[in-house]
């Protein structure tokens, strides 16, 4: 394995188990590793620190282990078994009511650059680094060994998540089995998962707990699910006894998906309607007839530089919803931008409340669920934040 030497003193964060080496910390590398190769990270004077995947960019190494070990079948098997055990322990795996969960959450499972979501007997695997892409077959084999009969298919879906410049020519497709059955259950509700063409791995698994809270508050309310995508929140609101549910997304494909998913659980239920419409346009034109609104927009800030612009976007969006929500209404508002902190998001919503001139109380502060764990040494892993507000 190639040795990489750090600049003097640059091992500090690694000694606290932070899993990244930034390129500025690198003194020199022996030989010429290719992107995605394994490297051993050493201090300036040659003391071993970690093993990881070498990559090109501001993060030079993503650490796989702080032990001086080989990354082999046993390594992948141990890591995946640990992740699977945890999902069983928290009740999302091996649960007859729930077959949709995140099995591997990158740094949160000490596997930086790897995401695996489970939908019934199908795993959708996503590599965010060239190293994980190179190791995908070894990982798939270990995954099958760990899960046995519970896993029949693995769909590899990394076309949009790998560095474009790496030019890997990878294609999405099944690397184990194949199945036309695309229905999975979440808390007893059924959903079509579009792993072939859908966003992310085909479904937003990270809103499971927050959808349950929407179900809890939905009774007898007029619900607006803005940025609905596959309609997770809509279906839960219907089970919760909403009076009506309106789902809005700018993409017609999303509108087709939400209609299919509502139909799967509540066939011919006239309470639901979906609209292919821009969020701001819909909010501007709608009547003030909703008393439960969900705002779950796409990440407004994908990078640090976009933060200021994104904060304005969150403010504008939330102000519109607060102006229009009925008195006594409940607003669920989210940000999934990693670059926006909890405090920044809360400040944006605070500004929105002052613009809308409404009395607003925070009922709940929401975050990602337990199958998207945050590695305590990698606080950057905390990305999903939400507020549930009571608007007087
Ligand atoms: N709430 C969803 C996930 C939302 S993903 C869930 O629980 O699964 C974000 C969605 O916002 C995407 O489906 C995208 O098509 C939609 N979107 C993006 N920009 C939009 C806009 N300006 N108006 C309405 N929808 C938009």
Coordinates of C-alpha atoms and ligand atoms in Angstrom, one line a residue:
X1 CA 0.0 0.0 0.0
X2 CA 1.2 3.5 -0.8
X3 CA 2.4 5.7 2.1
X4 CA 1.2 9.2 2.4
X5 CA 3.1 11.6 4.8
X6 CA 1.3 14.5 6.5
X7 CA 2.7 17.9 7.2
X8 CA 4.0 18.4 10.7
X9 CA 1.1 18.6 13.3
X10 CA -1.6 17.8 10.7
X11 CA -2.5 14.5 12.3
X12 CA -4.3 16.3 15.2
X13 CA -7.9 15.9 13.8
X14 CA -7.2 12.3 12.8
X15 CA -6.1 11.5 16.3
X16 CA -9.6 12.6 17.2
X17 CA -10.9 10.1 14.6
X18 CA -12.1 12.7 12.1
X19 CA -12.3 10.7 8.9
X20 CA -10.9 13.1 6.3
X21 CA -7.4 14.3 5.3
X22 CA -7.5 17.6 3.5
X23 CA -5.2 18.1 0.6
X24 CA -3.4 21.0 2.4
X25 CA -2.3 18.6 5.1
X26 CA -0.4 16.3 2.8
X27 CA 3.4 16.6 2.7
X28 CA 4.2 14.0 0.1
X29 CA 3.2 10.6 -1.2
X30 CA 5.4 7.8 -2.2
X31 CA 4.9 6.6 -5.7
X32 CA 2.0 7.7 -7.8
X33 CA -1.3 6.4 -6.5
X34 CA -4.4 6.5 -8.8
X35 CA -7.5 8.1 -7.5
X36 CA -9.4 5.5 -5.5
X37 CA -6.3 3.5 -4.4
X38 CA -5.8 2.6 -0.8
X39 CA -3.2 4.7 1.0
X40 CA -1.5 4.5 4.5
X41 CA -1.5 7.9 6.2
X42 CA 1.6 8.6 8.3
X43 CA 2.7 11.5 10.4
X44 CA 5.6 13.6 9.3
X45 CA 8.1 11.3 11.1
X46 CA 6.4 8.0 9.9
X47 CA 4.0 7.0 12.7
X48 CA 1.0 5.2 11.3
X49 CA -2.3 7.0 11.6
X50 CA -4.9 5.6 9.3
X51 CA -5.8 3.7 6.0
X52 CA -8.1 5.2 3.4
X53 CA -9.1 5.9 -0.1
X54 CA -7.0 8.4 -1.9
X55 CA -8.9 11.0 -3.9
X56 CA -8.3 14.1 -6.0
X57 CA -9.9 17.3 -4.6
X58 CA -9.9 19.2 -1.3
X59 CA -10.4 16.0 0.6
X60 CA -7.4 13.9 -0.2
X61 CA -8.1 10.8 1.9
X62 CA -11.3 9.4 3.3
X63 CA -10.4 7.1 6.2
X64 CA -11.6 3.6 6.3
X65 CA -9.7 2.4 9.4
X66 CA -7.5 3.8 12.1
X67 CA -5.9 0.3 12.4
X68 CA -3.0 -0.7 10.2
X69 CA -5.0 -3.3 8.4
X70 CA -5.6 -4.7 5.0
X71 CA -8.9 -3.7 3.4
X72 CA -10.2 -7.1 2.3
X73 CA -13.4 -9.2 2.3
X74 CA -13.2 -9.6 6.1
X75 CA -13.0 -5.8 6.5
X76 CA -16.1 -5.1 4.4
X77 CA -18.0 -8.0 6.0
X78 CA -17.2 -6.7 9.5
X79 CA -18.3 -3.1 8.7
X80 CA -21.5 -4.1 6.9
X81 CA -22.4 -6.6 9.7
X82 CA -22.0 -3.9 12.3
X83 CA -24.3 -1.6 10.2
X84 CA -26.9 -4.3 9.8
X85 CA -26.9 -5.2 13.5
X86 CA -27.5 -1.6 14.4
X87 CA -30.5 -1.4 12.0
X88 CA -31.9 -4.5 13.6
X89 CA -31.3 -3.0 17.1
X90 CA -33.2 0.2 16.3
X91 CA -36.1 -1.7 14.8
X92 CA -36.0 -0.7 11.1
X93 CA -34.6 -4.0 9.7
X94 CA -36.3 -7.4 10.1
X95 CA -39.6 -5.5 10.8
X96 CA -42.6 -6.9 9.0
X97 CA -44.1 -3.4 8.9
X98 CA -41.0 -1.7 7.4
X99 CA -38.8 -2.9 4.6
X100 CA -37.4 0.6 3.7
X101 CA -34.3 1.8 5.6
X102 CA -30.7 3.1 5.1
X103 CA -28.3 0.3 5.8
X104 CA -25.1 2.3 5.2
X105 CA -24.8 6.0 5.8
X106 CA -21.2 6.9 4.7
X107 CA -19.1 8.4 7.5
X108 CA -22.0 7.7 9.9
X109 CA -21.2 4.0 9.5
X110 CA -17.4 4.4 9.1
X111 CA -17.7 3.8 5.4
X112 CA -17.1 7.3 3.9
X113 CA -18.3 7.6 0.3
X114 CA -20.8 4.6 0.5
X115 CA -24.6 4.7 0.8
X116 CA -26.8 1.6 0.8
X117 CA -30.6 1.9 1.0
X118 CA -32.7 -1.2 1.4
X119 CA -36.1 -1.6 -0.3
X120 CA -37.5 -5.0 0.6
X121 CA -35.0 -7.6 -0.8
X122 CA -33.3 -5.0 -3.0
X123 CA -30.3 -2.9 -2.0
X124 CA -29.6 0.2 -3.9
X125 CA -25.9 1.0 -3.6
X126 CA -24.4 4.4 -4.3
X127 CA -20.7 5.3 -4.4
X128 CA -19.7 8.9 -3.8
X129 CA -16.0 8.3 -4.2
X130 CA -13.8 6.6 -6.8
X131 CA -12.5 4.3 -4.1
X132 CA -15.9 2.9 -3.2
X133 CA -16.7 2.6 -6.9
X134 CA -13.5 0.6 -7.5
X135 CA -14.5 -1.7 -4.5
X136 CA -18.1 -2.1 -5.5
X137 CA -17.9 -5.8 -6.4
X138 CA -16.1 -6.7 -3.1
X139 CA -18.7 -4.7 -1.2
X140 CA -21.6 -6.4 -3.0
X141 CA -20.1 -9.8 -2.2
X142 CA -19.7 -8.9 1.5
X143 CA -23.2 -7.5 1.6
X144 CA -24.7 -10.7 0.3
X145 CA -22.7 -12.7 2.8
X146 CA -23.9 -10.6 5.7
X147 CA -27.6 -10.5 4.7
X148 CA -28.0 -13.9 3.1
X149 CA -31.6 -14.7 2.0
X150 CA -32.8 -11.2 3.0
X151 CA -30.9 -9.8 0.0
X152 CA -31.8 -10.9 -3.5
X153 CA -30.9 -7.9 -5.7
X154 CA -28.3 -5.2 -5.6
X155 CA -28.8 -2.2 -7.9
X156 CA -25.8 0.0 -8.4
X157 CA -26.7 3.7 -8.9
X158 CA -23.7 6.0 -9.0
X159 CA -24.0 7.8 -12.3
X160 CA -24.8 11.1 -10.7
X161 CA -22.8 10.8 -7.5
X162 CA -19.3 10.1 -8.7
X163 CA -16.8 12.9 -9.5
X164 CA -17.6 13.8 -13.1
X165 CA -13.9 14.3 -13.9
X166 CA -12.9 10.8 -12.9
X167 CA -14.5 9.7 -16.2
X168 CA -15.2 6.2 -15.0
X169 CA -17.7 5.4 -17.7
X170 CA -19.7 3.6 -15.0
X171 CA -23.3 2.6 -15.7
X172 CA -26.2 2.1 -13.5
X173 CA -27.5 -1.4 -13.3
X174 CA -28.1 -4.6 -11.3
X175 CA -24.9 -6.2 -10.0
X176 CA -26.8 -9.0 -8.3
X177 CA -30.2 -10.5 -9.3
X178 CA -32.8 -8.2 -10.9
X179 CA -36.5 -7.6 -10.2
X180 CA -39.5 -5.8 -11.6
X181 CA -41.0 -5.7 -8.1
X182 CA -40.5 -2.1 -7.0
X183 CA -42.9 -1.9 -4.0
X184 CA -41.5 -1.5 -0.5
X185 CA -43.2 -0.8 2.8
X186 CA -42.5 2.1 5.2
X187 CA -44.3 1.8 8.6
X188 CA -47.0 -0.3 7.0
X189 CA -47.5 2.0 4.0
X190 CA -46.6 0.9 0.5
X191 CA -44.5 2.8 -2.0
X192 CA -43.2 2.3 -5.5
X193 CA -39.5 2.9 -5.5
X194 CA -38.0 4.2 -8.7
X195 CA -34.4 3.1 -8.3
X196 CA -33.9 3.1 -12.1
X197 CA -34.6 6.8 -12.7
X198 CA -35.6 8.4 -9.4
X199 CA -33.6 10.9 -7.4
X200 CA -31.1 9.7 -4.8
X201 CA -31.6 5.9 -4.4
X202 CA -35.3 6.3 -5.5
X203 CA -36.9 7.5 -2.3
X204 CA -36.2 9.9 0.6
X205 CA -35.7 7.4 3.3
X206 CA -34.6 10.1 5.7
X207 CA -38.0 11.5 6.3
X208 CA -39.6 8.4 7.8
X209 CA -39.9 9.6 11.4
X210 CA -41.0 13.1 10.4
X211 CA -43.7 11.6 8.2
X212 CA -45.0 9.8 11.3
X213 CA -45.3 13.1 13.0
X214 CA -47.2 14.6 10.1
X215 CA -49.6 11.6 10.4
X216 CA -50.1 12.4 14.1
X217 CA -51.1 16.0 13.3
X218 CA -53.0 15.4 10.1
X219 CA -56.5 14.6 11.6
X220 CA -59.2 16.8 10.1
X221 CA -56.7 19.2 8.6
X222 CA -56.3 20.5 5.1
X223 CA -52.8 19.5 4.2
X224 CA -50.5 21.0 1.6
X225 CA -47.4 18.8 0.8
X226 CA -45.1 21.1 -1.1
X227 CA -42.1 19.6 -2.9
X228 CA -43.9 16.2 -2.6
X229 CA -41.7 14.0 -4.8
X230 CA -42.9 10.4 -4.2
X231 CA -45.6 11.7 -1.8
X232 CA -44.3 10.2 1.4
X233 CA -45.8 12.9 3.6
X234 CA -49.1 12.9 1.6
X235 CA -49.7 9.2 2.2
X236 CA -49.0 9.4 5.9
X237 CA -51.3 12.5 6.2
X238 CA -54.1 10.5 4.5
X239 CA -53.7 7.6 7.0
X240 CA -53.7 10.2 9.8
X241 CA -57.2 11.3 8.8
X242 CA -56.6 14.5 6.9
X243 CA -59.7 16.2 5.4
X244 CA -57.9 16.8 2.2
X245 CA -54.3 16.5 0.9
X246 CA -52.8 18.5 -1.9
X247 CA -49.4 17.5 -3.3
X248 CA -47.3 19.9 -5.3
X249 CA -44.1 19.4 -7.3
X250 CA -42.7 21.2 -10.3
X251 CA -41.9 17.8 -11.9
X252 CA -44.7 16.0 -13.7
X253 CA -42.9 12.7 -13.0
X254 CA -43.1 13.4 -9.3
X255 CA -46.8 14.1 -9.6
X256 CA -47.3 10.8 -11.4
X257 CA -45.4 9.1 -8.6
X258 CA -47.4 10.6 -5.8
X259 CA -50.6 9.7 -7.6
X260 CA -49.4 6.1 -8.0
X261 CA -48.4 5.9 -4.3
X262 CA -51.6 7.4 -3.0
X263 CA -53.5 5.0 -5.3
X264 CA -51.5 2.0 -3.9
X265 CA -52.6 2.8 -0.3
X266 CA -55.9 4.6 -0.7
X267 CA -57.4 3.7 -4.1
X268 CA -60.0 6.1 -5.4
X269 CA -59.8 8.4 -2.4
X270 CA -61.1 11.8 -3.5
X271 CA -59.3 13.6 -0.6
X272 CA -56.1 13.7 -2.6
X273 CA -55.1 15.9 -5.6
X274 CA -51.7 16.5 -7.1
X275 CA -50.5 19.6 -9.0
X276 CA -47.4 20.0 -11.3
X277 CA -46.6 23.6 -10.4
X278 CA -43.7 25.8 -9.2
X279 CA -43.7 26.2 -5.4
X280 CA -43.6 29.9 -5.4
X281 CA -46.2 30.3 -8.0
X282 CA -48.5 27.9 -6.2
X283 CA -48.0 29.7 -2.8
X284 CA -48.6 33.1 -4.4
X285 CA -51.8 32.0 -6.1
X286 CA -53.4 29.7 -3.5
X287 CA -56.2 30.5 -1.2
X288 CA -55.5 30.6 2.6
X289 CA -57.3 27.3 3.1
X290 CA -54.5 25.0 4.5
X291 CA -53.9 24.4 8.2
X292 CA -51.0 21.9 7.8
X293 CA -48.3 22.8 5.3
X294 CA -45.1 20.8 4.7
X295 CA -42.1 22.5 3.0
X296 CA -39.4 20.0 2.1
X297 CA -37.5 21.6 -0.7
X298 CA -34.4 20.3 -2.5
X299 CA -31.0 21.4 -1.0
X300 CA -30.9 25.2 -1.8
X301 CA -27.1 25.3 -0.9
X302 CA -25.1 22.4 -2.4
X303 CA -21.9 24.2 -1.7
X304 CA -20.5 26.7 0.9
X305 CA -20.5 29.6 -1.7
X306 CA -24.3 29.3 -2.2
X307 CA -25.1 29.7 1.5
X308 CA -26.2 33.4 1.5
X309 CA -28.4 32.9 -1.5
X310 CA -29.9 29.8 0.0
X311 CA -30.8 31.5 3.3
X312 CA -32.7 34.1 1.3
X313 CA -34.5 31.3 -0.5
X314 CA -35.5 29.6 2.8
X315 CA -36.7 32.9 4.1
X316 CA -38.8 33.8 1.1
X317 CA -40.4 30.3 0.9
X318 CA -41.3 30.2 4.6
X319 CA -42.6 33.7 4.6
X320 CA -45.0 32.8 1.8
X321 CA -46.3 29.8 3.6
X322 CA -46.6 31.6 6.9
X323 CA -48.6 34.5 5.3
X324 CA -51.1 32.0 3.9
X325 CA -51.4 29.3 6.5
X326 CA -54.7 29.4 8.5
X327 CA -54.8 30.6 12.0
X328 CA -53.9 27.7 14.3
X329 CA -52.0 26.0 11.4
X330 CA -49.0 23.8 11.7
X331 CA -46.0 24.3 9.5
X332 CA -43.4 21.5 8.9
X333 CA -40.4 23.2 7.4
X334 CA -37.1 21.5 6.4
X335 CA -33.6 22.0 5.1
X336 CA -31.5 19.2 3.8
X337 CA -28.5 21.4 2.9
X338 CA -25.4 20.2 4.7
X339 CA -23.8 23.7 4.2
X340 CA -26.6 25.4 6.2
X341 CA -26.4 25.0 9.9
X342 CA -29.3 24.4 12.3
X343 CA -28.8 28.0 13.6
X344 CA -28.7 29.5 10.1
X345 CA -31.9 27.7 9.1
X346 CA -33.6 28.7 12.3
X347 CA -32.6 32.3 11.7
X348 CA -34.0 32.2 8.1
X349 CA -37.3 30.9 9.5
X350 CA -37.3 33.6 12.2
X351 CA -36.9 36.2 9.6
X352 CA -39.8 34.7 7.6
X353 CA -42.0 34.9 10.7
X354 CA -41.3 38.6 11.1
X355 CA -41.9 39.3 7.4
X356 CA -45.2 37.4 7.6
X357 CA -46.1 39.2 10.9
X358 CA -47.4 36.1 12.5
X359 CA -47.1 34.8 16.1
X360 CA -45.1 31.6 15.7
X361 CA -44.1 28.9 18.3
X362 CA -41.6 26.1 17.8
X363 CA -43.3 22.8 18.7
X364 CA -40.6 20.3 17.5
X365 CA -37.1 20.4 16.3
X366 CA -36.5 17.6 13.8
X367 CA -33.5 15.9 12.3
X368 CA -32.5 12.8 10.3
X369 CA -33.6 9.4 11.7
X370 CA -31.5 6.8 13.5
X371 CA -30.6 4.8 10.4
X372 CA -28.8 8.0 9.2
X373 CA -26.5 8.1 12.2
X374 CA -24.0 10.9 12.8
X375 CA -20.5 9.8 13.6
X376 CA -19.6 11.7 16.7
X377 CA -16.2 12.5 15.3
X378 CA -17.7 13.9 12.1
X379 CA -20.4 16.4 13.0
X380 CA -20.6 17.4 9.3
X381 CA -22.7 14.3 8.9
X382 CA -25.7 16.1 10.4
X383 CA -27.6 17.5 7.4
X384 CA -31.3 17.3 7.8
X385 CA -33.0 19.8 10.0
X386 CA -36.6 20.7 10.5
X387 CA -38.9 22.8 12.6
X388 CA -42.6 22.2 13.4
X389 CA -44.3 25.5 14.0
X390 CA -47.6 26.5 15.4
X391 CA -48.8 29.6 13.6
X392 CA -51.4 31.7 15.5
Ligands
LIG1 N1 -40.6 15.7 0.3 C1 -40.1 14.7 -0.6 C2 -38.7 15.0 -1.1 C3 -38.5 16.3 -1.8 S1 -37.2 16.3 -2.9 C4 -40.1 13.3 0.1 O1 -40.5 13.2 1.3 O2 -39.8 12.3 -0.5 C5 -37.5 17.9 -3.7 C6 -38.5 17.9 -4.7 O3 -38.7 19.3 -5.0 C7 -38.2 17.3 -6.0 O4 -39.2 16.3 -6.3 C8 -38.2 18.4 -7.1 O5 -38.8 18.0 -8.3 C9 -39.1 19.4 -6.4 N2 -38.8 20.8 -6.8 C10 -37.7 21.4 -7.1 N3 -37.8 22.7 -7.3 C11 -39.2 23.0 -7.2 C12 -40.0 24.2 -7.3 N4 -39.4 25.3 -7.6 N5 -41.3 24.0 -7.1 C13 -41.8 22.8 -6.8 N6 -41.1 21.7 -6.7 C14 -39.8 21.8 -6.9

